[in-house]
Amino acid sequence: MNKKWVSLFLSVLVCTGCSAAPPASSDDAPAFDVTAPFSQSEELVLPALYGEGMVLQRERVKITGKLTQDTDIAVILDEKVYWGRSENGSFCIAIPDAVPGGPYSLTVRTRDFGKRFEQVYIGDVFLLGGQSNMSMTLGSCDKTLPVKYINEEIHFFTVGKQFADAPQTTVSGAWKKGNAAANMDFSAIGVIFADAMQRRENVPVGAVCASLGGTMTSTWLPEQEAGEIEDIPYINPEKYANTSEPSKCYNGMIAPLTDYGFKGVLWYQGENQSEKHQELLTGVINGWRRAFNDAPLPFLIFELPGYEVKEDPTRWARVRQAQQQTAEALENVWLCCTIDTGDQTDLHPLDKETVALRCTLVGRNAFYGESLYTGPVITDCTRENDTIVLSVASEGGLTVQGTMEGCFEIRTKGATAGFVPARAVIDGDTIVVSGIEEPVQVRYCFTSFPRPAIFDGRGLPLDQYVSPVLA
């Protein structure tokens, strides 16, 4: 072996699920010559997302795969060699000192066969999940945006549509660099978010979009979590069997990705199966974390924007409430407020730029441990005689845009008619709600298509709110 250009590194246990073993021989005599020719073989199977242009998650880079028989494995990242050995047909070799950047060459080989990639990057990788508003491409939103967001340090992979009765190991798709053509056809949310994170972190960023329009939350559940939820509602199962039946999309589009490392998940979905949404969304989050063997895997949830549902005026509001409750109940789950966005008559609002850029603020907290201010928040709710006082934490004070008429509703003690409209005024950093005797509960913008009126000094909206029942 030419030690002038090959450095021998023994992988260490820095990745959950990774094992490392020295080659069969001593350090001075590696198991085989890594410079020797090798052939391609189906006996070596690498993860579905491995391909030219891929981005590997920095700080916990691991190379995984399967072999038909156990043997020594060499992973060569540019000129460094990392050794391991497969056990029971599987291997996981950690690269603890991988430096963000690229392109690097990457070879995964045994003595006789292997695979080589010439364009591999080390950086941050995000998984995008959900339905049509996550799938909606940048070019379909605004044809000027693909050029605006050209950035060849961002890389995209769109997972092809695939339904399956059992977990799969392969997907269709290819990595593309963030030029105008690739931006045109990739998730609008994904392009804008990846661009912002790349410019912030100055490392390559990958975005993998595994979403599909018209799907129900249940179809993204792993089978284990689906089996733990009773009475999952189906939406027109004859017409939408694949997109409603539990686990069909998970098996086909997520299961093949579970041996790949991600910085975190962005999730944009949820208007169907509204009465079970919190339980279903919790199942998706817990199930994916289990499947990826990553218990603290961060999830960033996109709140449903505004859309009028005439037959059920509070349906989307109930889903937003379930999203809020999920984010409050689970560790490392974050919610991006979009209450002031949307389209009254269009399920697919075109303004994805506002939503994605706002998401970048929350994303820096969720994925990078920052503590950025992301908007006004109600911190306390008290009753004083026949008024309810809401305390609000904000930057730049509170302002009213438009009118607060119809924004606030109160429920009174012993009432059978539910919530009724109430008056509200801003008093410094509080909102005073009145107009009804003996109020016991208040809510704000609790409707499918709200018209929020309260914003902070930076123009960020106060989110939908439902108070606890007050004694």
Coordinates of C-alpha atoms in Angstrom, one line a residue:
M1 CA 0.0 0.0 0.0
N2 CA 1.3 3.5 -0.9
K3 CA 1.2 5.2 2.5
K4 CA 2.2 8.5 1.1
W5 CA -1.3 9.0 -0.3
V6 CA -3.4 6.6 1.7
S7 CA -3.9 7.2 5.4
L8 CA -5.3 4.4 7.4
F9 CA -8.1 5.2 9.8
L10 CA -10.0 2.8 12.0
S11 CA -13.6 3.9 12.3
V12 CA -14.9 4.6 15.8
L13 CA -18.3 4.2 17.3
V14 CA -19.7 7.7 16.8
C15 CA -22.9 6.8 15.1
T16 CA -25.8 4.9 16.7
G17 CA -26.0 1.5 15.1
C18 CA -22.5 1.7 13.7
S19 CA -19.9 -1.0 14.5
A20 CA -16.3 -0.9 13.6
A21 CA -13.8 -3.7 13.4
P22 CA -10.2 -3.8 12.3
P23 CA -9.3 -5.6 9.1
A24 CA -8.6 -9.3 9.4
S25 CA -4.8 -8.5 9.5
S26 CA -2.8 -6.0 11.6
D27 CA -2.7 -2.2 11.1
D28 CA 0.6 -2.6 9.2
A29 CA -0.9 -5.1 6.9
P30 CA -4.4 -4.1 5.7
A31 CA -6.9 -6.7 4.7
F32 CA -6.4 -5.9 1.0
D33 CA -4.9 -3.4 -1.3
V34 CA -7.4 -0.6 -1.7
T35 CA -5.7 0.6 -4.9
A36 CA -6.3 -2.7 -6.7
P37 CA -9.0 -2.8 -9.4
F38 CA -12.5 -4.1 -8.4
S39 CA -15.6 -5.0 -10.2
Q40 CA -19.3 -4.0 -9.8
S41 CA -21.5 -6.6 -8.1
E42 CA -25.0 -6.9 -6.9
E43 CA -23.5 -8.6 -3.8
L44 CA -22.9 -5.0 -2.4
V45 CA -26.1 -3.0 -1.8
L46 CA -25.9 0.6 -0.7
P47 CA -28.7 2.8 0.6
A48 CA -31.3 4.0 -1.8
L49 CA -30.2 7.7 -1.7
Y50 CA -26.5 6.9 -2.6
G51 CA -25.7 8.4 -5.9
E52 CA -23.7 11.1 -7.7
G53 CA -24.2 14.5 -6.1
M54 CA -25.4 13.1 -2.8
V55 CA -25.0 15.1 0.5
L56 CA -24.0 13.2 3.6
Q57 CA -25.0 14.5 7.0
R58 CA -22.0 16.1 8.7
E59 CA -20.7 15.3 12.2
R60 CA -22.2 11.8 12.0
V61 CA -21.2 10.6 8.6
K62 CA -21.7 6.9 8.3
I63 CA -21.5 4.5 5.3
T64 CA -23.9 1.7 5.6
G65 CA -24.8 -1.2 3.3
K66 CA -25.4 -4.9 2.9
L67 CA -23.4 -7.8 1.6
T68 CA -24.3 -11.4 0.7
Q69 CA -21.5 -12.7 2.9
D70 CA -19.4 -11.1 5.7
T71 CA -16.1 -9.7 4.8
D72 CA -13.7 -6.8 5.4
I73 CA -14.9 -3.4 4.0
A74 CA -12.9 -0.4 3.0
V75 CA -14.4 3.1 2.6
I76 CA -12.1 5.6 0.9
L77 CA -13.1 9.3 1.1
D78 CA -10.7 11.1 -1.2
E79 CA -7.3 9.8 0.1
K80 CA -8.4 8.5 3.6
V81 CA -9.3 4.9 4.2
Y82 CA -11.7 3.7 6.9
W83 CA -11.9 0.0 7.7
G84 CA -14.8 -2.1 8.9
R85 CA -16.3 -5.5 8.6
S86 CA -19.8 -6.6 7.9
E87 CA -21.7 -8.6 10.4
N88 CA -24.7 -10.8 9.6
G89 CA -24.7 -9.2 6.1
S90 CA -24.7 -5.6 7.2
F91 CA -22.1 -2.9 7.8
C92 CA -21.9 0.6 9.2
I93 CA -18.6 2.4 9.0
A94 CA -18.3 5.8 10.7
I95 CA -16.2 8.6 9.3
P96 CA -15.7 10.8 12.4
D97 CA -13.4 13.3 10.9
A98 CA -15.2 14.1 7.6
V99 CA -14.9 17.8 6.8
P100 CA -17.9 19.7 5.4
G101 CA -17.5 20.5 1.8
G102 CA -16.9 18.7 -1.5
P103 CA -17.0 17.4 -4.0
Y104 CA -15.2 14.4 -2.7
S105 CA -14.7 11.0 -4.2
L106 CA -16.1 8.1 -2.2
T107 CA -15.4 4.4 -2.8
V108 CA -17.0 1.5 -0.9
R109 CA -15.4 -1.8 -1.6
T110 CA -14.4 -5.3 -0.6
R111 CA -11.3 -7.1 -1.9
D112 CA -13.1 -8.0 -5.2
F113 CA -16.0 -5.6 -5.8
G114 CA -17.3 -2.2 -4.9
K115 CA -18.8 1.1 -6.0
R116 CA -17.3 4.6 -6.6
F117 CA -18.8 8.0 -6.6
E118 CA -17.0 11.2 -7.9
Q119 CA -19.4 13.9 -6.6
V120 CA -20.1 13.5 -2.9
Y121 CA -20.7 16.4 -0.4
I122 CA -20.6 16.7 3.3
G123 CA -23.1 19.1 4.9
D124 CA -26.6 19.2 6.3
V125 CA -29.5 17.1 4.9
F126 CA -33.2 17.7 5.4
L127 CA -36.1 15.4 4.8
L128 CA -39.3 17.0 3.4
G129 CA -42.6 15.2 4.1
G130 CA -46.3 15.7 3.7
Q131 CA -48.6 16.3 0.8
S132 CA -49.2 18.6 -2.1
N133 CA -48.2 21.9 -0.5
M134 CA -44.8 20.4 0.2
S135 CA -44.5 18.9 -3.3
M136 CA -45.6 22.1 -5.0
T137 CA -42.7 23.2 -7.2
L138 CA -40.9 26.5 -7.1
G139 CA -41.6 27.0 -10.8
S140 CA -45.3 26.5 -10.4
C141 CA -45.5 29.2 -7.7
D142 CA -43.5 31.9 -9.5
K143 CA -41.4 31.4 -12.6
T144 CA -39.0 34.2 -11.5
L145 CA -38.0 32.4 -8.3
P146 CA -35.9 29.6 -9.7
V147 CA -33.3 32.1 -11.0
K148 CA -33.5 34.1 -7.7
Y149 CA -32.5 31.0 -5.7
I150 CA -29.7 29.6 -7.8
N151 CA -27.2 28.1 -5.4
E152 CA -25.0 25.3 -6.5
E153 CA -24.2 24.4 -2.9
I154 CA -27.7 23.1 -2.5
H155 CA -28.7 19.7 -3.8
F156 CA -32.1 18.0 -4.3
F157 CA -33.5 14.6 -4.5
T158 CA -37.2 14.0 -5.3
V159 CA -38.4 10.5 -4.2
G160 CA -40.6 8.9 -6.8
K161 CA -44.2 8.0 -6.0
Q162 CA -44.4 4.4 -4.6
F163 CA -47.1 2.6 -2.7
A164 CA -46.2 -0.7 -1.0
D165 CA -47.7 -3.2 1.3
A166 CA -44.3 -3.9 3.0
P167 CA -41.3 -1.7 3.6
Q168 CA -39.2 -1.3 0.5
T169 CA -35.4 -0.7 0.1
T170 CA -35.2 1.2 -3.2
V171 CA -36.7 4.4 -4.6
S172 CA -36.5 6.2 -8.0
G173 CA -34.9 9.6 -8.3
A174 CA -31.5 11.3 -8.7
W175 CA -29.6 14.1 -7.0
K176 CA -29.6 17.5 -8.8
K177 CA -27.6 20.6 -8.1
G178 CA -29.5 23.9 -7.3
N179 CA -29.4 25.5 -10.7
A180 CA -32.4 27.2 -12.3
A181 CA -33.7 24.1 -14.0
A182 CA -33.5 22.0 -10.8
N183 CA -35.1 24.7 -8.8
M184 CA -38.0 25.0 -11.2
D185 CA -39.0 21.4 -10.6
F186 CA -38.2 20.9 -6.9
S187 CA -40.4 21.7 -3.8
A188 CA -40.7 25.5 -3.4
I189 CA -40.4 25.1 0.4
G190 CA -37.4 22.9 0.0
V191 CA -35.5 25.2 -2.4
I192 CA -36.0 28.4 -0.3
F193 CA -35.3 26.7 3.0
A194 CA -32.2 24.9 1.8
D195 CA -30.8 28.1 0.2
A196 CA -31.3 30.0 3.5
M197 CA -29.7 27.3 5.6
Q198 CA -26.8 26.9 3.2
R199 CA -26.0 30.7 3.2
R200 CA -26.3 30.7 7.0
E201 CA -24.1 27.7 7.7
N202 CA -21.8 27.9 4.6
V203 CA -21.8 24.1 4.1
P204 CA -23.5 22.1 1.3
V205 CA -27.2 21.4 2.0
G206 CA -29.2 18.6 0.7
A207 CA -33.0 18.4 0.6
V208 CA -34.9 15.1 0.0
C209 CA -38.5 15.5 -0.8
A210 CA -40.7 12.5 0.0
S211 CA -44.2 13.9 -0.2
L212 CA -47.3 13.2 -2.2
G213 CA -50.4 15.2 -2.9
G214 CA -53.8 14.0 -1.7
T215 CA -52.3 11.7 1.0
M216 CA -53.6 11.2 4.5
T217 CA -51.5 11.3 7.6
S218 CA -52.3 7.6 8.2
T219 CA -50.5 6.5 5.0
W220 CA -47.2 7.9 6.3
L221 CA -47.4 5.9 9.5
P222 CA -45.0 2.9 10.0
E223 CA -47.0 -0.3 10.5
Q224 CA -46.1 -0.5 14.2
E225 CA -47.5 2.9 15.0
A226 CA -50.5 2.4 12.8
G227 CA -51.4 -0.7 14.7
E228 CA -51.4 1.3 18.0
I229 CA -54.0 3.7 16.8
E230 CA -57.7 2.7 17.0
D231 CA -60.3 3.6 14.5
I232 CA -58.2 5.3 11.9
P233 CA -60.7 7.2 9.6
Y234 CA -60.5 6.5 5.9
I235 CA -61.3 9.2 3.4
N236 CA -63.2 7.6 0.4
P237 CA -61.2 4.4 0.6
E238 CA -62.5 3.2 -2.8
K239 CA -61.0 6.2 -4.6
Y240 CA -58.0 6.9 -2.4
A241 CA -57.0 3.4 -1.1
N242 CA -53.3 3.9 -1.5
T243 CA -53.2 7.5 -0.1
S244 CA -55.4 6.7 2.9
E245 CA -54.6 3.1 3.9
P246 CA -52.1 3.0 6.7
S247 CA -48.4 2.7 5.9
K248 CA -48.7 2.5 2.1
C249 CA -46.6 5.7 1.5
Y250 CA -44.3 5.1 4.4
N251 CA -43.4 1.6 3.1
G252 CA -42.8 2.9 -0.4
M253 CA -41.2 6.3 0.1
I254 CA -39.9 6.6 3.7
A255 CA -38.7 3.1 4.7
P256 CA -36.1 3.1 1.9
L257 CA -34.5 6.2 3.4
T258 CA -34.1 5.1 7.0
D259 CA -30.5 4.1 6.6
Y260 CA -29.6 7.7 5.6
G261 CA -28.7 10.4 8.0
F262 CA -30.8 13.6 8.3
K263 CA -30.4 16.9 10.2
G264 CA -34.2 17.1 10.6
V265 CA -37.6 16.8 9.1
L266 CA -39.9 19.5 7.6
W267 CA -43.6 18.4 7.6
Y268 CA -46.4 20.1 5.7
Q269 CA -49.7 18.1 5.7
G270 CA -52.8 17.5 7.6
E271 CA -56.2 18.9 6.6
N272 CA -57.8 15.4 6.4
Q273 CA -58.5 13.0 9.3
S274 CA -58.8 16.1 11.4
E275 CA -60.4 14.5 14.4
K276 CA -57.5 12.1 14.9
H277 CA -54.8 14.5 13.7
Q278 CA -52.8 14.8 16.9
E279 CA -52.7 11.1 17.5
L280 CA -51.8 10.4 13.8
L281 CA -49.1 13.1 13.7
T282 CA -47.6 11.9 17.0
G283 CA -47.5 8.4 15.5
V284 CA -45.7 9.7 12.4
I285 CA -43.1 11.6 14.5
N286 CA -42.5 8.8 17.0
G287 CA -42.5 6.1 14.2
W288 CA -40.0 7.9 12.0
R289 CA -37.7 8.6 14.9
R290 CA -37.8 4.9 15.8
A291 CA -37.3 3.8 12.2
F292 CA -34.4 6.2 11.7
N293 CA -32.9 5.1 15.0
D294 CA -32.7 8.8 16.0
A295 CA -34.8 9.6 19.1
P296 CA -34.2 13.3 19.1
L297 CA -34.7 13.8 15.3
P298 CA -36.1 17.4 15.1
F299 CA -39.4 17.9 13.3
L300 CA -40.6 21.3 12.1
I301 CA -44.4 21.4 11.4
F302 CA -45.9 23.9 9.0
E303 CA -49.1 25.1 10.4
L304 CA -52.1 24.9 8.1
P305 CA -52.6 28.3 6.3
G306 CA -56.0 29.9 5.8
Y307 CA -58.6 28.2 3.6
E308 CA -62.4 28.5 3.8
V309 CA -64.2 25.2 4.5
K310 CA -67.9 26.3 4.2
E311 CA -69.4 23.0 5.4
D312 CA -67.2 23.0 8.5
P313 CA -65.9 26.5 9.4
T314 CA -63.6 25.4 12.2
R315 CA -62.2 22.2 10.7
W316 CA -58.8 23.6 9.8
A317 CA -58.7 25.5 13.1
R318 CA -59.1 22.1 14.9
V319 CA -56.1 20.7 12.9
R320 CA -54.0 23.8 13.8
Q321 CA -54.9 23.2 17.4
A322 CA -53.8 19.6 17.1
Q323 CA -50.5 20.7 15.5
Q324 CA -50.0 23.2 18.4
Q325 CA -50.7 20.5 20.9
T326 CA -48.3 18.0 19.2
A327 CA -45.5 20.6 19.2
E328 CA -46.1 21.3 22.9
A329 CA -46.3 17.7 23.9
L330 CA -43.3 16.3 22.1
E331 CA -39.6 17.2 22.6
N332 CA -37.8 18.7 19.6
V333 CA -41.0 19.4 17.7
W334 CA -41.5 22.9 16.4
L335 CA -44.4 24.8 14.8
C336 CA -44.1 27.5 12.1
C337 CA -47.0 29.9 12.4
T338 CA -48.6 30.6 9.0
I339 CA -52.0 31.9 10.3
D340 CA -51.8 35.1 8.1
T341 CA -51.1 33.2 4.9
G342 CA -53.2 31.1 2.6
D343 CA -55.9 31.6 0.0
Q344 CA -59.7 31.6 0.8
T345 CA -60.6 29.5 -2.3
D346 CA -57.3 27.7 -3.2
L347 CA -56.0 24.7 -1.3
H348 CA -52.6 25.4 -2.9
P349 CA -51.6 29.0 -2.2
L350 CA -48.9 30.3 -4.5
D351 CA -47.0 32.4 -1.9
K352 CA -44.6 29.8 -0.6
E353 CA -41.8 32.3 -0.3
T354 CA -43.3 34.0 2.8
V355 CA -44.0 30.7 4.4
A356 CA -40.5 29.2 3.7
L357 CA -38.6 32.3 4.8
R358 CA -40.6 32.4 8.1
C359 CA -39.8 28.8 8.5
T360 CA -36.1 29.5 8.3
L361 CA -36.4 31.5 11.6
V362 CA -38.0 28.5 13.3
G363 CA -35.6 26.2 11.6
R364 CA -32.6 27.8 13.1
N365 CA -34.0 27.2 16.5
A366 CA -35.1 23.6 15.7
F367 CA -32.1 22.4 13.8
Y368 CA -29.2 24.6 15.1
G369 CA -30.1 25.3 18.7
E370 CA -30.5 29.0 18.4
S371 CA -33.0 31.0 20.4
L372 CA -34.4 33.4 17.8
Y373 CA -37.6 35.3 18.3
T374 CA -40.2 33.9 16.0
G375 CA -43.3 35.9 16.8
P376 CA -45.7 37.1 19.5
V377 CA -46.9 34.4 22.0
I378 CA -49.7 34.5 24.6
T379 CA -48.0 33.6 27.9
D380 CA -50.9 34.0 30.4
C381 CA -54.6 34.1 30.6
T382 CA -56.5 35.4 33.6
R383 CA -60.1 36.5 34.4
E384 CA -60.9 39.7 36.1
N385 CA -64.6 40.0 36.8
D386 CA -66.3 39.9 33.4
T387 CA -63.1 40.4 31.4
I388 CA -60.3 38.1 30.3
V389 CA -56.8 39.4 30.1
L390 CA -54.2 37.8 27.8
S391 CA -50.6 38.6 28.4
V392 CA -48.4 38.6 25.3
A393 CA -44.6 38.4 24.9
S394 CA -43.5 40.2 21.7
E395 CA -40.9 42.4 20.2
G396 CA -41.7 45.9 19.2
G397 CA -45.2 45.9 20.8
L398 CA -48.5 44.9 19.5
T399 CA -50.4 46.5 16.6
V400 CA -53.7 46.0 14.9
Q401 CA -53.9 45.5 11.2
G402 CA -57.4 45.8 9.8
T403 CA -60.1 45.1 12.4
M404 CA -60.4 42.9 15.4
E405 CA -64.1 42.4 14.8
G406 CA -64.9 38.7 14.8
C407 CA -61.4 37.7 15.9
F408 CA -62.2 36.9 19.5
E409 CA -64.9 34.7 20.9
I410 CA -65.9 33.9 24.5
R411 CA -67.7 31.0 26.1
T412 CA -69.7 31.8 29.2
K413 CA -70.4 29.8 32.3
G414 CA -73.2 27.3 31.7
A415 CA -73.6 28.3 28.0
T416 CA -75.1 25.8 25.7
A417 CA -74.6 27.8 22.5
G418 CA -70.8 27.6 22.5
F419 CA -68.6 30.6 21.7
V420 CA -70.0 34.0 20.9
P421 CA -68.2 37.1 19.5
A422 CA -66.5 39.4 22.0
R423 CA -64.8 42.8 22.1
A424 CA -61.1 43.1 22.5
V425 CA -58.6 46.0 22.9
I426 CA -54.8 46.1 23.2
D427 CA -53.5 47.6 26.4
G428 CA -49.7 47.6 26.3
D429 CA -48.5 44.0 26.3
T430 CA -52.0 42.7 27.1
I431 CA -55.2 42.1 25.3
V432 CA -58.4 42.7 27.2
V433 CA -61.4 40.7 26.0
S434 CA -64.9 41.6 27.3
G435 CA -68.6 42.0 26.4
I436 CA -70.0 38.8 28.0
E437 CA -70.9 38.2 31.6
E438 CA -69.1 35.3 33.5
P439 CA -66.6 34.3 30.7
V440 CA -64.8 31.0 31.3
Q441 CA -62.9 30.6 28.0
V442 CA -61.6 32.7 25.1
R443 CA -60.3 31.9 21.7
Y444 CA -58.7 33.9 18.9
C445 CA -58.9 33.3 15.1
F446 CA -60.5 29.9 15.6
T447 CA -61.8 29.4 12.1
S448 CA -60.6 27.7 8.9
F449 CA -60.0 31.0 7.1
P450 CA -59.1 33.5 9.8
R451 CA -58.3 37.2 9.3
P452 CA -55.7 37.8 12.0
A453 CA -55.5 41.3 13.2
I454 CA -52.8 41.4 15.8
F455 CA -49.1 41.6 14.8
D456 CA -45.9 42.5 16.5
G457 CA -43.5 45.3 15.6
R458 CA -41.8 43.1 13.1
G459 CA -45.0 42.2 11.3
L460 CA -45.2 38.7 12.6
P461 CA -48.8 37.5 13.5
L462 CA -50.2 36.4 16.8
D463 CA -51.1 32.7 16.3
Q464 CA -54.5 31.0 16.7
Y465 CA -55.2 30.5 20.4
V466 CA -57.7 28.7 22.7
S467 CA -57.5 29.3 26.4
P468 CA -57.9 26.8 29.1
V469 CA -61.2 26.8 30.9
L470 CA -60.9 29.5 33.7
A471 CA -62.2 28.8 37.2

